[in-house]
Structure formats: structure tokens, C-alpha cells
Coordinates of C-alpha atoms in Angstrom, one line a residue:
M9 CA 63.2 27.6 -45.5
T10 CA 63.0 26.4 -42.5
V11 CA 63.2 22.6 -41.5
V12 CA 60.4 21.7 -39.5
E13 CA 60.7 19.0 -36.5
P14 CA 60.5 16.6 -35.5
F15 CA 61.0 15.1 -39.1
G16 CA 62.9 17.0 -40.5
L17 CA 61.3 18.5 -43.7
S18 CA 62.1 21.2 -45.2
V19 CA 59.4 23.9 -46.3
W20 CA 59.7 27.2 -47.4
D21 CA 56.4 29.3 -46.9
E22 CA 56.0 30.8 -43.9
A23 CA 52.2 30.0 -43.6
L24 CA 52.7 26.5 -43.8
E25 CA 54.9 26.5 -41.4
A26 CA 52.7 28.0 -38.7
D27 CA 50.1 26.0 -40.2
I28 CA 52.5 22.4 -39.9
R29 CA 53.7 23.2 -36.5
S30 CA 50.4 24.5 -34.6
G31 CA 49.1 21.3 -35.9
L32 CA 51.5 19.2 -34.7
A33 CA 51.1 20.5 -31.4
A34 CA 47.5 20.3 -30.9
V35 CA 48.2 16.0 -31.8
E36 CA 50.7 16.0 -28.8
E37 CA 48.4 17.6 -26.7
G38 CA 45.3 14.8 -28.3
L39 CA 47.8 11.9 -28.0
L40 CA 48.1 13.3 -24.2
E41 CA 44.4 13.3 -23.5
A42 CA 43.5 9.8 -25.8
T43 CA 46.0 8.0 -23.5
K44 CA 44.8 8.6 -19.9
S45 CA 42.7 6.7 -17.8
D46 CA 41.5 6.9 -14.6
V47 CA 44.5 3.9 -14.1
P48 CA 47.1 6.1 -13.1
F49 CA 49.4 2.5 -14.4
I50 CA 47.4 2.6 -18.0
T51 CA 48.5 5.8 -18.5
D52 CA 51.9 5.5 -17.6
A53 CA 52.0 2.6 -20.0
A54 CA 50.1 4.4 -22.9
R55 CA 52.8 7.0 -22.8
H56 CA 55.5 5.2 -22.5
L57 CA 55.9 5.3 -26.5
V58 CA 54.0 8.8 -27.3
D59 CA 56.7 10.5 -24.7
A60 CA 59.7 8.6 -25.9
G61 CA 58.4 10.7 -29.5
G62 CA 59.5 9.8 -32.9
K63 CA 59.0 11.1 -36.7
R64 CA 54.6 11.8 -36.3
F65 CA 55.0 10.7 -39.8
R66 CA 51.2 9.9 -40.4
P67 CA 50.6 12.9 -38.3
L68 CA 52.1 15.1 -40.8
L69 CA 50.7 14.1 -43.9
V70 CA 46.8 14.4 -42.6
M71 CA 47.9 18.0 -42.1
L72 CA 49.9 18.5 -45.3
G73 CA 47.1 16.9 -47.6
A74 CA 44.7 19.2 -45.1
Q75 CA 46.2 22.0 -46.8
F76 CA 44.5 21.8 -50.4
G77 CA 41.2 22.4 -48.0
D78 CA 40.4 23.7 -45.9
P79 CA 43.8 23.1 -43.1
H80 CA 41.6 24.1 -40.2
A81 CA 39.0 22.1 -40.2
P82 CA 37.4 20.3 -36.5
G83 CA 38.5 17.0 -38.3
V84 CA 42.0 17.5 -39.4
V85 CA 43.6 16.9 -36.1
P86 CA 40.9 14.1 -34.5
A87 CA 42.0 11.7 -38.0
A88 CA 46.1 13.1 -37.2
V89 CA 45.7 11.7 -33.8
V90 CA 43.6 8.7 -34.9
V91 CA 46.4 7.8 -37.4
E92 CA 49.2 7.7 -34.6
L93 CA 47.2 6.4 -32.3
T94 CA 46.5 3.4 -34.2
H95 CA 50.6 3.0 -35.7
L96 CA 52.0 3.0 -32.6
A97 CA 49.3 0.6 -31.2
T98 CA 50.9 -2.0 -33.7
L99 CA 54.3 -0.6 -32.1
Y100 CA 53.6 -2.2 -29.2
H101 CA 52.2 -5.4 -30.5
D102 CA 54.5 -5.9 -33.1
D103 CA 57.7 -5.8 -30.2
V104 CA 55.8 -8.6 -28.8
M105 CA 56.7 -10.9 -31.6
D106 CA 59.5 -9.4 -32.4
E107 CA 60.7 -9.9 -28.4
A108 CA 62.3 -5.8 -29.1
D109 CA 64.5 -4.6 -26.4
V110 CA 64.6 -1.5 -27.0
R111 CA 62.3 1.3 -29.0
R112 CA 63.1 5.0 -30.2
G113 CA 66.0 4.5 -27.8
V114 CA 64.1 3.8 -24.6
P115 CA 63.0 -0.3 -23.0
S116 CA 60.3 -1.6 -25.0
T117 CA 57.3 -1.7 -23.5
N118 CA 57.5 -6.3 -23.1
A119 CA 60.9 -5.0 -21.9
R120 CA 59.8 -3.1 -19.0
W121 CA 56.4 -4.2 -17.9
G122 CA 56.3 -8.1 -19.8
N123 CA 54.4 -8.6 -22.8
S124 CA 50.6 -9.0 -21.6
V125 CA 50.8 -5.3 -20.4
A126 CA 52.5 -4.6 -23.9
V127 CA 49.4 -6.7 -26.0
L128 CA 46.8 -5.5 -23.8
T129 CA 47.9 -1.7 -24.2
G130 CA 47.9 -2.1 -27.6
D131 CA 44.5 -2.9 -26.9
F132 CA 43.5 0.1 -25.5
L133 CA 45.1 2.9 -28.0
F134 CA 42.7 1.4 -31.0
S135 CA 39.9 1.6 -28.2
R136 CA 40.6 5.1 -28.6
A137 CA 41.4 5.6 -31.8
S138 CA 38.4 4.0 -32.7
H139 CA 36.0 6.1 -30.5
L140 CA 37.2 9.2 -31.7
L141 CA 37.3 8.0 -35.3
A142 CA 33.2 7.4 -34.0
D143 CA 33.1 10.8 -34.1
L144 CA 34.4 11.5 -37.8
G145 CA 31.2 9.6 -39.6
P146 CA 30.3 6.3 -41.0
E147 CA 33.0 7.3 -44.2
A148 CA 35.6 8.1 -41.8
V149 CA 34.9 4.8 -39.4
R150 CA 34.5 2.6 -42.4
V151 CA 38.2 3.7 -44.9
Q152 CA 39.7 3.5 -41.9
A153 CA 38.8 0.0 -40.7
E154 CA 39.6 -0.9 -44.4
A155 CA 43.0 0.2 -43.6
F156 CA 43.3 -1.7 -40.5
E157 CA 41.8 -6.1 -42.0
R158 CA 44.9 -4.5 -44.9
L159 CA 47.1 -4.1 -42.2
V160 CA 46.6 -7.0 -40.2
T161 CA 46.3 -8.9 -43.2
G162 CA 49.9 -7.6 -43.9
Q163 CA 51.3 -8.6 -40.4
I164 CA 49.5 -11.6 -41.4
M165 CA 51.1 -12.9 -44.2
E166 CA 54.6 -12.1 -43.5
T167 CA 54.7 -14.4 -40.7
V168 CA 52.9 -17.1 -42.6
G169 CA 55.9 -16.9 -45.4
P170 CA 55.6 -17.2 -49.1
R171 CA 53.2 -19.4 -50.3
G172 CA 54.7 -22.4 -52.8
G173 CA 56.1 -21.0 -55.6
H174 CA 55.6 -17.1 -54.7
D175 CA 58.2 -14.6 -55.8
P176 CA 59.8 -14.4 -52.0
L177 CA 60.0 -10.4 -53.4
D178 CA 56.8 -10.1 -54.9
H179 CA 55.2 -11.6 -51.8
Y180 CA 57.6 -9.0 -48.8
M181 CA 55.8 -5.6 -51.0
E182 CA 52.7 -7.2 -50.4
V183 CA 53.1 -7.4 -46.9
V184 CA 55.0 -4.2 -47.1
A185 CA 51.5 -2.7 -49.1
G186 CA 49.4 -3.8 -45.9
K187 CA 51.5 -3.4 -42.5
S188 CA 53.2 -0.3 -43.9
S189 CA 51.6 1.6 -47.2
S190 CA 47.7 0.9 -46.2
L191 CA 47.8 3.5 -43.2
V192 CA 50.0 6.0 -44.6
A193 CA 47.7 6.1 -47.6
V194 CA 44.5 6.9 -45.4
S195 CA 46.1 9.7 -43.4
G196 CA 46.8 11.4 -47.0
R197 CA 43.6 10.7 -47.4
F198 CA 42.1 11.7 -44.5
G199 CA 43.8 15.6 -44.7
G200 CA 41.8 15.4 -48.0
M201 CA 38.8 14.3 -47.0
M202 CA 37.9 16.3 -43.3
S203 CA 39.4 19.5 -45.5
G204 CA 37.1 19.4 -47.8
A205 CA 39.3 18.4 -50.6
D206 CA 38.0 17.5 -54.0
D207 CA 37.5 14.1 -54.2
S208 CA 40.3 13.9 -57.4
V209 CA 42.5 16.0 -54.4
V210 CA 41.6 13.5 -52.1
R211 CA 42.0 10.1 -54.2
T212 CA 45.3 11.2 -55.3
L213 CA 46.6 11.8 -51.5
S214 CA 45.9 8.4 -50.9
T215 CA 47.6 7.2 -54.0
F216 CA 50.9 9.2 -53.1
G217 CA 50.7 8.0 -49.4
E218 CA 50.5 4.7 -51.0
R219 CA 53.8 4.8 -52.8
I220 CA 55.6 7.1 -49.9
G221 CA 54.0 4.5 -47.1
A222 CA 56.1 2.1 -48.7
A223 CA 59.4 3.6 -49.8
F224 CA 59.2 5.2 -45.8
Q225 CA 59.6 1.2 -44.8
L226 CA 62.2 0.1 -47.0
A227 CA 64.1 2.8 -46.1
D228 CA 63.1 1.4 -42.4
D229 CA 65.0 -1.8 -44.2
I230 CA 68.0 -0.2 -44.7
L231 CA 68.4 2.1 -41.3
D232 CA 67.8 -1.1 -39.6
I233 CA 71.0 -2.7 -40.9
A234 CA 73.4 -0.1 -42.3
S235 CA 72.3 2.3 -39.3
D236 CA 73.3 2.2 -35.6
S237 CA 71.3 2.2 -32.5
H238 CA 72.4 6.1 -31.5
E239 CA 70.7 7.6 -34.7
S240 CA 68.2 5.0 -35.0
G241 CA 66.6 4.5 -31.6
K242 CA 66.9 1.7 -31.9
T243 CA 69.1 -2.7 -31.6
P244 CA 70.5 -2.1 -35.0
G245 CA 70.1 -5.9 -37.1
T246 CA 67.0 -6.5 -34.9
D247 CA 65.2 -8.1 -38.1
L248 CA 67.8 -10.3 -38.7
R249 CA 68.1 -11.4 -35.3
E250 CA 64.6 -12.3 -35.4
G251 CA 65.2 -13.7 -38.7
I252 CA 63.4 -11.9 -40.2
S253 CA 63.7 -11.3 -44.2
T254 CA 63.9 -7.9 -44.6
L255 CA 64.1 -5.9 -48.6
P256 CA 68.8 -6.2 -48.3
V257 CA 67.6 -10.0 -47.1
L258 CA 65.8 -10.7 -49.8
H259 CA 68.3 -9.6 -52.7
V260 CA 71.0 -11.0 -50.9
R261 CA 69.7 -14.5 -51.6
R262 CA 68.6 -13.4 -54.3
W263 CA 71.3 -11.9 -56.0
Y264 CA 73.2 -16.1 -54.0
Q265 CA 70.7 -17.4 -56.2
Q266 CA 71.7 -15.4 -59.7
S267 CA 75.6 -15.9 -59.1
G268 CA 75.0 -20.0 -59.5
G269 CA 78.3 -21.6 -58.7
S270 CA 80.6 -18.7 -59.0
A271 CA 79.2 -16.8 -55.5
S272 CA 81.8 -15.5 -52.7
A273 CA 83.2 -17.1 -49.9
E274 CA 81.7 -13.9 -48.4
D275 CA 78.1 -14.9 -50.0
R276 CA 78.4 -18.0 -49.1
R277 CA 78.9 -17.4 -45.7
L278 CA 76.8 -14.8 -45.2
V279 CA 73.5 -16.6 -46.6
E280 CA 74.8 -19.3 -44.2
L281 CA 74.4 -16.8 -41.1
L282 CA 71.0 -16.2 -42.8
D283 CA 69.7 -19.0 -42.3
S284 CA 71.3 -19.9 -38.8
D285 CA 69.8 -18.8 -34.9
L286 CA 71.0 -15.2 -35.1
T287 CA 69.6 -14.6 -32.2
D288 CA 74.0 -15.7 -31.5
D289 CA 75.5 -13.0 -30.6
V290 CA 78.4 -13.5 -32.3
R291 CA 76.4 -14.5 -35.5
H292 CA 75.2 -11.9 -35.9
A293 CA 77.0 -9.1 -35.4
E294 CA 78.9 -11.4 -38.4
A295 CA 75.8 -11.2 -40.4
L296 CA 75.5 -7.3 -40.2
E297 CA 78.7 -6.9 -40.9
L298 CA 78.4 -9.0 -43.5
M299 CA 75.3 -7.3 -44.9
R300 CA 76.9 -3.8 -44.4
R301 CA 79.4 -4.1 -47.1
H302 CA 77.5 -6.4 -49.8
P303 CA 75.7 -5.0 -53.0
A304 CA 72.8 -5.7 -52.2
M305 CA 72.5 -2.8 -49.6
D306 CA 73.1 -0.9 -52.8
L307 CA 69.7 -2.3 -54.9
A308 CA 68.0 -1.8 -52.1
R309 CA 68.5 1.7 -52.3
R310 CA 67.5 1.9 -55.6
D311 CA 64.5 -0.1 -55.0
T312 CA 63.4 3.1 -52.4
L313 CA 64.3 5.8 -54.1
D314 CA 62.5 3.9 -57.0
L315 CA 59.1 3.7 -55.2
A316 CA 60.0 7.8 -53.7
R317 CA 60.3 9.0 -57.5
Q318 CA 56.9 7.4 -58.5
A319 CA 55.4 9.1 -55.1
R320 CA 56.4 12.1 -56.2
A321 CA 55.3 12.1 -60.0
L322 CA 51.8 11.1 -58.6
L323 CA 51.6 14.4 -57.3
E324 CA 52.2 16.4 -60.7
P325 CA 48.1 16.7 -61.3
L326 CA 47.9 18.3 -57.3
P327 CA 47.0 22.3 -57.2
D328 CA 49.6 24.1 -57.1
N329 CA 50.8 25.4 -53.5
P330 CA 53.7 25.8 -50.7
A331 CA 52.0 22.1 -49.6
K332 CA 52.7 20.2 -52.8
Y333 CA 56.2 21.4 -52.4
A334 CA 56.7 20.2 -49.5
L335 CA 54.9 17.1 -50.1
A336 CA 57.7 16.8 -52.3
G337 CA 59.9 17.2 -50.2
L338 CA 59.2 14.5 -48.3
C339 CA 59.7 12.4 -51.4
D340 CA 63.3 13.0 -50.2
A341 CA 63.7 13.6 -47.0
V342 CA 62.2 9.9 -46.2
V343 CA 64.6 8.4 -47.8
H344 CA 67.3 9.7 -47.4
R345 CA 67.2 10.2 -43.4
T346 CA 68.7 8.3 -40.7
G347 CA 66.9 7.1 -38.3

């Protein structure tokens, strides 16, 4: 068994390992080419997060999905570059909205150059992704456009919050489906599509991407609270500070509501903090500590594991090959990662 970095996926087949390594290396070259501009400053800003690294989760899923057809088909690597460029572009915009200072262990683009440059650089990356996408054919353009609509819709839903009478947890999972799962689903789908896999396989890979993408985001929610900056490359409790109600926070609130008048003093204090301005460092640190030892964290981990199990079960109809088993291993890697 070998481990394929940067995501840490265990691979048992030498040929598959070689294909993934060469494919991801080609994706890195494609990212550098796609982020190159005649204006040196734009190149520096566009490559800021590329150079900072990352898990390359979405390109990895493209590469694994392509194993069910011709993994060396000409559209596979460009499709992987497209999904990663799109993802990177959303990070530039997310950091502006969240006022984040750190991303992938380095100063965020907005912290280094300001919000305007960060937003415009994200737009530049979207344009480069679209340019590559045009060469992959009208069906690929349609698939990406639908996913991008879902992604933006999810971001808007998160921004405006649940409508009256809508369960906040259900609303949050709809946000996750749009913001996170949509592009991961496209990654699996593109891998199958570009490699010429059977339509049934392409559909399975897309649905698998939906589930594993949601599990990936919920694992991020947990890491935002449970990890330190050295492990995650981000400032712990960023979502807490910004007042974003992620899965653990929503479980805290539900726990508190269901406890009625029997809530503990710690629970009451935590909810009080969650309702306050957590840009204050002292209150933020206290809220983070109370969150880390609250039973809501175990509930969030349970939900994440459930989604990973659902994703694994979806793989059953796929042809038996090393990529199928690697995808099953990916389910474990997603939920048990530390960064």
C-alpha cells in the first residue's frame, strides 16, 4: 500500500498510483499555465493559493472517475484543472465575505492585497476556467453552468439564512449541497464523461460526488472548531467568529432547545456566546473551548460518518477495479482527516 499525497489517499495498485500521480502532476502544470497573465501582478495574485498548495480533492476525484474509462483521454486533465480553478476562485470570494486573514497557512489574498484585488482575481480564475471548459464541448459547459448556479444559490441561501418556519439544520444541508457538493459531483461526473465511461457509471460517480462532497464539508465544519491552525492551515473558529451557523453550532442550538429548562450552565453560557459578537477575542476563545467539549461535536461527527457510509454504498454497482476500492478508501480519508 502507498499513500498518494497531497490528500493522503491509500492506494493498493501500482498502475493506479502511477496514473494518479502523473495526472495530478499534469493538473499542477495546467494550473500554473491557467494562472499566468501578461500582467505580472495578476499572475502573482492568481497563483497565490495555487502556490500555497491544497488537497486537490476535486482533481483527485476526476482522476479516479476517469479510471472507469480511458484515464488518458485528452479531456481528463483539462476537466480537473477546470474544477480546481473554479474551486480556487470561490475561495478568493469566500475570504472576502468571511473577512478571513489566513488561507492554507498563508495570508489570504484579501489580507495581502485588499478585497477588490481578491474579488477581481477570483473573477480572473473563473474566466480562465471558462476558457478551458469551452474546449471540452457543450455538454461539459452545460454541466459546469448548472453546478455553478447551484454553488451561487447555496452561497446566497447561507447569506440570507433560513426562511420562516424552515428547520435550520435542513436549510444548512441545502446550503452544503449547493456550495460544496455541486462542484464535487461535477468532478466525479467529469472524470467519467471525459474518459468515455458508460452513462450509468457517470451517473453513479456524480451521485457519489454529491455525498462525499457533503461529508467533506461537514468534516471541514468539525475541523474549524476541533483543530488548531497548524493542522488545518486556517484560523480555528473562523466560522464562529463570523457568526456562521455550521453543523456543530446548529446541533448545539437544537440540543439547547430540546433540553428545555434543564440546560446546564455551560450550555446556557455557550448559547449566550453564540448569540453575541464573537469578533471579541476573549468571547471567541471561550466559545471555541465550550464548543470543543460539547456533545454536539459527536453528533456532527455522526452525521459526517453517515454521509460517508452512504457514499460508500453508492459505489456497489461500479465495476470492480482498483479505482473503486480507492474511492471507498476516500470515504474514510475524508472523515478522518486532520487538515
